[in-house]
Amino acid sequence: MSNQEWNDAWGTLRFDNRFTRELPADRDESNSTRQVYQACYSRVMPKQVARPTLVAHSHEVAEQLGFVPDLVQSQQFADVFAGNALHPAMDPFAMCYGGHQFGNWAGQLGDGRAINLCEIVDRNGQHQTLQLKGAGPTPYSRFADGLAVLRSSVREFLCSEAMYHLGVPTTRALSLVLTGDSVTRDMFYDGNPKQEPGAIVCRVAPSFVRLGSFQIFASRDDESTLRQLAEFTIRNDFPHLGEPSPEVYAAFFAEVCQRTAELMIHWMRVGFVHGVMNTDNLSVLGLTIDYGPYGWLEDYDPGWTPNTTDAQGRRYRYGSQPQVAQWNLAQFAGALLPLVDHDIDSLQAGLQLYVDTFDDGWHTMMSAKLGLDKFRGDDDVQLFADLFDVLQMVETDMTLFYRRLADVPCETEPESVCERLADVYYQPEQIDDSVQNATTQWYQRYQQRVLQSGVSDAKRRERMNRINPLYVLRNYLAQLAIDRSDQGDHSGVTELLDVLRQPYQEQPGREKYAEKRPEWARHRAGCSMLSCSS
Ligand code: AMP
Ligand code: MG
């Protein structure tokens, strides 16, 4: 296609590739697995695939980027977002980064299967990077193939958009395409590889820079590239902090800490478990990034992790996420030391801000989840702690618990509260006298606290339902959509996406999407346990 033809169809988009224009590139342009030094990225072409087919897209993201609906439906769109065609303004590259994986420094990682196509200035004047996940090998692919399969791509596509609609900071997903090629995966690492349909998600974010993007240069004593990346990031993504200087780098670190604390509060609020919180999977913008073996809490269990690869140590279990984020930020601080003239104290302030932001945010969030007027100190801390004990006595669906609690009128007999909440329990036969008593006692105190707040039942319900989602991407719901997609019926993905667009709103006729996990899904692969194989 000629430039003119591209312009006719894609003229509504504004390309502006800052990353490749301003940062140092790998001088080696061959696509071979290697260590890449003194460069933030390597130019690399997506792999050609057999038969690109668009399976789903987010019309909100398309619109924000400036795509007109006809273009989205065209074969050309599927071709571009499968990696088969390239707009002349695109300059594809894979990013170099490192990271701590499961607590150990892992050296160079990098975009092993992500290829950034371009940056687009969106309707709000914000730069957005468009990145294909699963578009073939790059210099960072190490021993793997650079590809992605349909099941993991559906999971990434749906969860990115679900998080956005929940109000949780996240990378977005523009499109999900099938490549027409098959990909071999050993889903359980048990020596039984299978052929699966290959797929590619186009992810979108103002920046895909991670904590590990800085760590790699610090680990190599490459202060020059470290500084270039830091200057670039501050000028483009944190311009309000001013011109780069040691003080500004400390302020930058503090802001990353603050955003990460806010992100953790959101994850805890909605019951999201990331599953692989390595430092290469934490964004400097405080976005949820890299949807792999993530999961959603069903019964309230702080020790739960969906990631079978982490089943032993459960480092990344739900209840540990805030501490893990803090640990990751401390590693990030280490990487920034050369930029603040090794003034550790200046970074310590950021770590303290993390703790303070998290504590404050946690109290505010928990008060809001319970529909209280505001956080009132130690008594409330005790009320929250006792609630978590009660929730763990029997298998209790976290999402439904808060929604049903909102429906219970304040003057309800405390003894009848278990009955009022009946459908939040996975195994009603577990509700014995001790559970009854503990729940009743907790509810009595809650009742008093609500009375003290002076909020009406209606007001409380409205408040609670604004912060406690009814529809989340339950693990089994995603799996049911995947099962249908594997059979060639992608309508489950589109329908689920549509439900998740309004997670706080009751949607008549869609009650089945708000139900707790059915028994058949308790131990089914994909529903309760996931490996990193994707
Ligand atoms: P993750 O923990 O999934 O974020 O991945 C850790 C590292 O492995 C990153 O550098 C990824 O790019 C790389 N990686 C994961 N899967 C693949 C794959 N199929 N091919 C190449 N690299 C991969
Ligand atoms: Mg990753």
Coordinates of N, CA and C in Angstrom, one line a residue, residues 166 269-270 368-371 387 391 396-409 420-424 446 457 460-472 474 502-508 513-515:
L166 N -13.9 -0.8 36.4 CA -14.0 -0.8 37.9 C -13.4 0.4 38.5
R269 N -9.5 -3.8 47.3 CA -10.9 -3.5 47.3 C -11.7 -4.4 46.5
V270 N -11.2 -4.7 45.3 CA -12.0 -5.5 44.3 C -11.7 -7.0 44.4
A368 N -15.6 3.0 53.4 CA -16.5 3.2 52.3 C -17.1 1.8 51.9
K369 N -16.3 0.8 52.0 CA -16.9 -0.5 51.6 C -18.0 -0.9 52.6
L370 N -17.9 -0.4 53.8 CA -19.0 -0.7 54.8 C -20.0 0.4 54.9
G371 N -19.9 1.4 54.1 CA -20.9 2.4 54.0 C -20.9 3.4 55.2
L387 N -14.1 -8.2 61.2 CA -14.8 -8.6 60.0 C -14.0 -9.7 59.2
L391 N -15.1 -13.4 58.2 CA -15.2 -13.8 56.7 C -14.4 -15.1 56.5
T396 N -16.7 -17.6 52.4 CA -17.7 -16.5 52.2 C -17.3 -15.8 50.9
D397 N -18.2 -15.6 50.0 CA -17.8 -14.9 48.8 C -17.6 -13.4 49.1
M398 N -16.4 -13.0 48.8 CA -16.1 -11.6 49.2 C -17.0 -10.6 48.4
T399 N -17.1 -10.7 47.1 CA -17.8 -9.8 46.3 C -19.3 -9.7 46.8
L400 N -19.9 -10.9 46.9 CA -21.3 -10.9 47.3 C -21.6 -10.4 48.7
F401 N -20.6 -10.7 49.6 CA -20.8 -10.3 51.0 C -21.1 -8.8 51.1
Y402 N -20.3 -8.0 50.4 CA -20.5 -6.5 50.6 C -21.8 -6.1 49.9
R403 N -22.1 -6.7 48.8 CA -23.3 -6.3 48.2 C -24.6 -6.7 49.0
R404 N -24.5 -7.9 49.6 CA -25.7 -8.3 50.4 C -25.7 -7.5 51.7
L405 N -24.6 -7.2 52.3 CA -24.6 -6.5 53.5 C -25.3 -5.1 53.3
A406 N -25.1 -4.6 52.1 CA -25.7 -3.3 51.8 C -27.2 -3.4 51.8
D407 N -27.7 -4.6 51.5 CA -29.2 -4.7 51.4 C -29.8 -5.0 52.8
V408 N -29.0 -5.3 53.8 CA -29.6 -5.6 55.1 C -29.9 -4.3 55.8
P409 N -31.2 -4.1 56.1 CA -31.6 -2.9 56.8 C -31.0 -2.8 58.2
R420 N -29.9 -13.7 56.4 CA -30.1 -12.6 55.4 C -29.0 -12.7 54.4
L421 N -27.8 -13.2 54.8 CA -26.7 -13.2 53.9 C -26.5 -14.6 53.2
A422 N -27.6 -15.5 53.4 CA -27.4 -16.9 53.1 C -26.6 -17.2 51.8
D423 N -26.9 -16.4 50.7 CA -26.3 -16.9 49.5 C -24.8 -16.4 49.3
V424 N -24.2 -15.8 50.3 CA -22.8 -15.5 50.2 C -21.9 -16.7 50.6
Y446 N -21.4 -3.4 64.1 CA -21.5 -2.7 62.8 C -22.8 -1.9 62.9
D457 N -30.5 3.8 55.5 CA -30.3 2.5 54.8 C -30.1 2.8 53.3
R460 N -26.7 4.5 52.7 CA -25.6 3.5 52.9 C -25.5 2.5 51.7
R461 N -26.7 2.0 51.3 CA -26.7 1.0 50.2 C -26.1 1.7 49.0
E462 N -26.5 2.9 48.7 CA -26.0 3.6 47.5 C -24.5 3.8 47.6
R463 N -24.0 4.2 48.7 CA -22.6 4.4 48.9 C -21.8 3.1 48.7
M464 N -22.3 2.1 49.4 CA -21.6 0.8 49.3 C -21.6 0.2 47.9
N465 N -22.7 0.4 47.2 CA -22.8 -0.2 45.9 C -22.0 0.6 44.9
R466 N -21.5 1.8 45.3 CA -20.7 2.5 44.4 C -19.2 2.1 44.4
I467 N -18.9 1.4 45.5 CA -17.5 1.0 45.7 C -17.3 -0.5 45.7
N468 N -18.4 -1.2 46.0 CA -18.3 -2.7 46.0 C -18.9 -3.2 44.7
P469 N -18.1 -3.8 43.8 CA -18.7 -4.2 42.5 C -19.6 -5.4 42.7
L470 N -20.5 -5.5 41.8 CA -21.4 -6.7 41.8 C -20.9 -7.7 40.7
Y471 N -20.3 -7.2 39.6 CA -19.8 -8.1 38.6 C -18.3 -7.9 38.5
V472 N -17.6 -9.0 38.8 CA -16.2 -9.0 38.6 C -15.9 -10.2 37.6
R474 N -15.0 -13.1 37.4 CA -14.8 -14.4 38.2 C -14.0 -15.4 37.3
Q502 N -20.3 -2.3 33.3 CA -21.0 -1.6 34.4 C -21.0 -2.4 35.6
P503 N -19.8 -2.6 36.2 CA -19.7 -3.5 37.3 C -20.4 -3.2 38.6
Y504 N -20.8 -2.0 38.8 CA -21.5 -1.6 40.0 C -23.0 -1.5 39.9
Q505 N -23.5 -1.7 38.7 CA -24.9 -1.5 38.4 C -25.6 -2.9 38.3
E506 N -26.7 -3.0 39.0 CA -27.4 -4.3 38.8 C -27.9 -4.3 37.3
Q507 N -27.8 -5.4 36.7 CA -28.2 -5.5 35.3 C -29.2 -6.6 35.2
P508 N -30.5 -6.3 35.1 CA -31.6 -7.3 35.1 C -31.4 -8.2 33.9
Y513 N -24.2 -13.7 35.9 CA -22.8 -13.2 35.9 C -22.4 -12.7 37.3
A514 N -23.4 -12.7 38.2 CA -23.1 -12.2 39.5 C -23.1 -13.3 40.5
E515 N -23.2 -14.5 40.1 CA -23.3 -15.7 41.0 C -21.9 -16.1 41.5

